[in-house]
Amino acid sequence: MTKQEFAARLKNACACVRAAEQELTEIDSKFGDADHGLTMSKIAGAIADAVEQSDGGIQAMLDDAAAAVMSLNGGSAVPLWNTWLDGMQEAAPPGEEIDTAGLQAVFAQALEELNDMSGAKVGDKTMMDAIIPASEAIADYAGGDERGLFEAAAQAAAQGAEATRQFVSKFGRAKSYGTQTIGTPDAGAVSAAYFFRGLAQG
């Protein structure tokens, strides 16, 4: 996959997140600050702009995206997404091509960095409920093309986000609502699932 093809997938991912802004706001308004939709729209916009304007290779593109997110003012999602993107660039190739093994390394490193910062596990009702299974699907992918890799990740992320309906929130403001949060998905997991859905749109 070329840098241009990767950039196109990243921009599709950002478009998916931005299109879901109202849905994310509605979810977050139940037990959060009702700002997740706006925050994620800003994050997606920053990533898309950085990807569009980046002059270097794949590593430079991801580094630019991470830096663009870090410059934003926002809630807890900003440092989390910055950390995730920064982890990606650490394992990314400096050139303009990446294969499936390279993508697996990129998302493995991103998950490792995010795990160190977040501390959340599957079942804690956070963005990790989508990112962990998606990352595992990428790591387990045995095919040779990026389309199948991202499709597997998108499916796993969507299933993970949907599963958060059955969980009790253990982080953030929603934690204080306890079992009342059962029945509502986690906004962070849903936004991450939309990002992976967009990545699968080649």
XYZ file of C-alpha atoms in Angstrom:
202
model
C 0.000 0.000 0.000
C 1.326 3.423 -0.919
C 1.323 6.494 1.280
C -1.389 7.982 -0.922
C -3.588 4.918 -0.464
C -3.021 4.966 3.294
C -3.779 8.691 3.359
C -7.040 8.100 1.492
C -8.096 5.489 4.037
C -7.224 7.815 6.915
C -9.263 10.612 5.358
C -12.184 8.223 4.900
C -11.853 7.290 8.568
C -11.972 10.937 9.572
C -15.001 11.562 7.345
C -16.835 8.673 9.014
C -16.152 10.105 12.465
C -17.212 13.613 11.478
C -20.434 12.338 9.920
C -21.290 10.685 13.252
C -20.850 13.871 15.320
C -24.523 14.218 16.247
C -24.847 10.540 17.184
C -21.728 10.736 19.358
C -23.024 13.876 21.059
C -26.343 12.203 21.823
C -24.623 9.170 23.340
C -22.286 11.310 25.430
C -25.119 13.553 26.630
C -26.616 10.707 28.662
C -23.751 10.162 31.099
C -20.941 12.420 29.924
C -20.320 16.062 29.085
C -22.098 15.973 25.700
C -18.865 17.134 24.067
C -17.526 13.898 22.571
C -19.073 14.500 19.161
C -17.525 17.962 18.864
C -14.181 16.789 20.259
C -13.991 13.863 17.861
C -15.000 16.074 14.950
C -12.083 18.363 15.822
C -9.710 15.406 16.153
C -10.851 13.936 12.836
C -10.515 17.309 11.136
C -7.003 17.783 12.491
C -5.942 14.313 11.335
C -7.453 14.774 7.873
C -5.791 18.164 7.386
C -2.411 16.876 8.572
C -2.597 13.854 6.290
C -3.557 16.049 3.346
C -0.704 18.489 3.909
C 2.067 16.066 4.900
C 5.049 16.108 2.543
C 7.097 13.217 3.934
C 6.687 9.469 3.980
C 4.268 7.353 5.996
C 6.053 7.886 9.304
C 6.118 11.655 8.797
C 2.426 11.641 7.868
C 1.437 9.836 11.056
C 3.748 12.033 13.109
C 2.108 15.128 11.619
C -1.315 13.714 12.463
C -0.302 13.042 16.071
C 1.114 16.540 16.445
C -2.015 18.098 14.958
C -4.202 16.293 17.484
C -1.960 17.241 20.396
C -2.348 20.920 19.522
C -6.109 20.765 20.132
C -7.935 21.793 23.268
C -10.383 19.098 24.267
C -11.361 16.406 26.698
C -9.649 13.143 27.516
C -9.964 11.973 23.907
C -7.257 14.381 22.705
C -4.283 12.905 24.614
C -5.555 9.379 24.021
C -5.759 9.825 20.262
C -2.431 11.642 20.225
C -0.829 8.719 22.057
C -2.400 6.194 19.679
C -1.226 8.052 16.583
C 2.200 8.641 18.081
C 2.491 4.904 18.676
C 1.625 4.300 15.037
C 4.356 6.583 13.757
C 6.966 4.942 15.987
C 6.622 1.687 14.044
C 5.845 3.188 10.642
C 8.295 3.036 7.728
C 9.939 6.325 6.692
C 9.271 5.608 3.033
C 6.089 5.740 0.993
C 5.065 2.077 0.992
C 3.813 -0.287 3.671
C 2.758 -3.943 3.504
C 0.391 -5.890 5.748
C 3.224 -6.885 8.093
C 4.113 -3.220 8.375
C 0.512 -2.311 9.178
C 0.423 -5.010 11.825
C 3.549 -3.529 13.410
C 2.077 -0.022 13.291
C -1.155 -0.955 15.041
C 0.589 -3.243 17.534
C 2.866 -0.410 18.633
C -0.074 1.995 18.764
C -1.992 -0.365 21.043
C 1.021 -0.845 23.291
C 1.435 2.912 23.732
C -2.276 3.444 24.326
C -2.446 0.574 26.815
C 0.355 2.166 28.821
C -1.533 5.445 29.003
C -5.139 4.304 29.301
C -5.014 1.314 31.609
C -8.507 0.355 30.429
C -9.338 -3.184 29.365
C -12.139 -4.765 27.366
C -15.251 -4.548 29.509
C -14.385 -1.205 31.127
C -16.657 0.651 28.677
C -14.097 2.905 26.986
C -12.636 3.408 23.515
C -10.428 0.411 24.286
C -13.455 -1.853 23.845
C -13.219 -1.090 20.123
C -9.490 -0.514 19.702
C -8.283 -3.661 21.494
C -10.367 -6.144 19.443
C -9.635 -4.246 16.226
C -5.911 -4.336 16.988
C -6.112 -8.037 17.790
C -7.925 -8.679 14.496
C -5.123 -6.854 12.666
C -2.465 -8.847 14.511
C -4.240 -12.136 13.712
C -4.866 -11.326 10.051
C -3.240 -13.959 7.838
C -4.123 -12.542 4.439
C -1.902 -10.525 2.170
C -3.929 -7.424 1.367
C -4.764 -4.345 3.392
C -8.425 -4.414 2.359
C -9.082 -7.643 4.217
C -6.991 -6.472 7.152
C -8.980 -3.278 7.643
C -12.293 -5.043 7.042
C -11.473 -7.513 9.827
C -10.490 -4.646 12.105
C -13.668 -2.706 11.332
C -15.869 -5.696 12.081
C -14.099 -6.359 15.381
C -14.290 -2.698 16.386
C -18.003 -2.521 15.599
C -18.717 -5.642 17.624
C -16.626 -4.310 20.491
C -18.442 -0.975 20.502
C -21.843 -2.661 20.421
C -20.844 -4.905 23.342
C -20.293 -1.841 25.538
C -24.069 -1.522 25.849
C -23.945 -4.371 28.337
C -21.104 -2.959 30.450
C -20.997 -0.666 33.465
C -18.825 2.424 32.977
C -15.591 2.265 34.995
C -13.874 5.444 33.803
C -14.669 9.137 33.521
C -17.790 11.002 34.485
C -20.033 8.093 33.472
C -18.472 5.965 36.228
C -20.611 7.740 38.842
C -23.799 6.503 37.169
C -22.972 2.844 37.801
C -25.483 0.355 36.433
C -27.547 3.147 34.863
C -25.018 3.130 32.024
C -26.071 -0.375 30.984
C -27.990 -0.172 27.724
C -26.066 2.790 26.336
C -22.911 2.214 24.283
C -19.700 4.025 25.110
C -19.208 7.094 22.940
C -15.434 6.609 22.762
C -15.804 3.038 21.564
C -18.402 4.073 18.990
C -16.191 6.847 17.592
C -13.217 4.472 17.367
C -15.421 1.949 15.556
C -16.414 4.623 13.034
C -12.725 5.388 12.476
C -12.010 1.750 11.672
C -15.095 1.578 9.454
C -13.643 4.433 7.431
C -10.230 2.761 7.226
C -11.951 -0.209 5.601
C -13.346 2.030 2.861
C -10.534 1.813 0.359
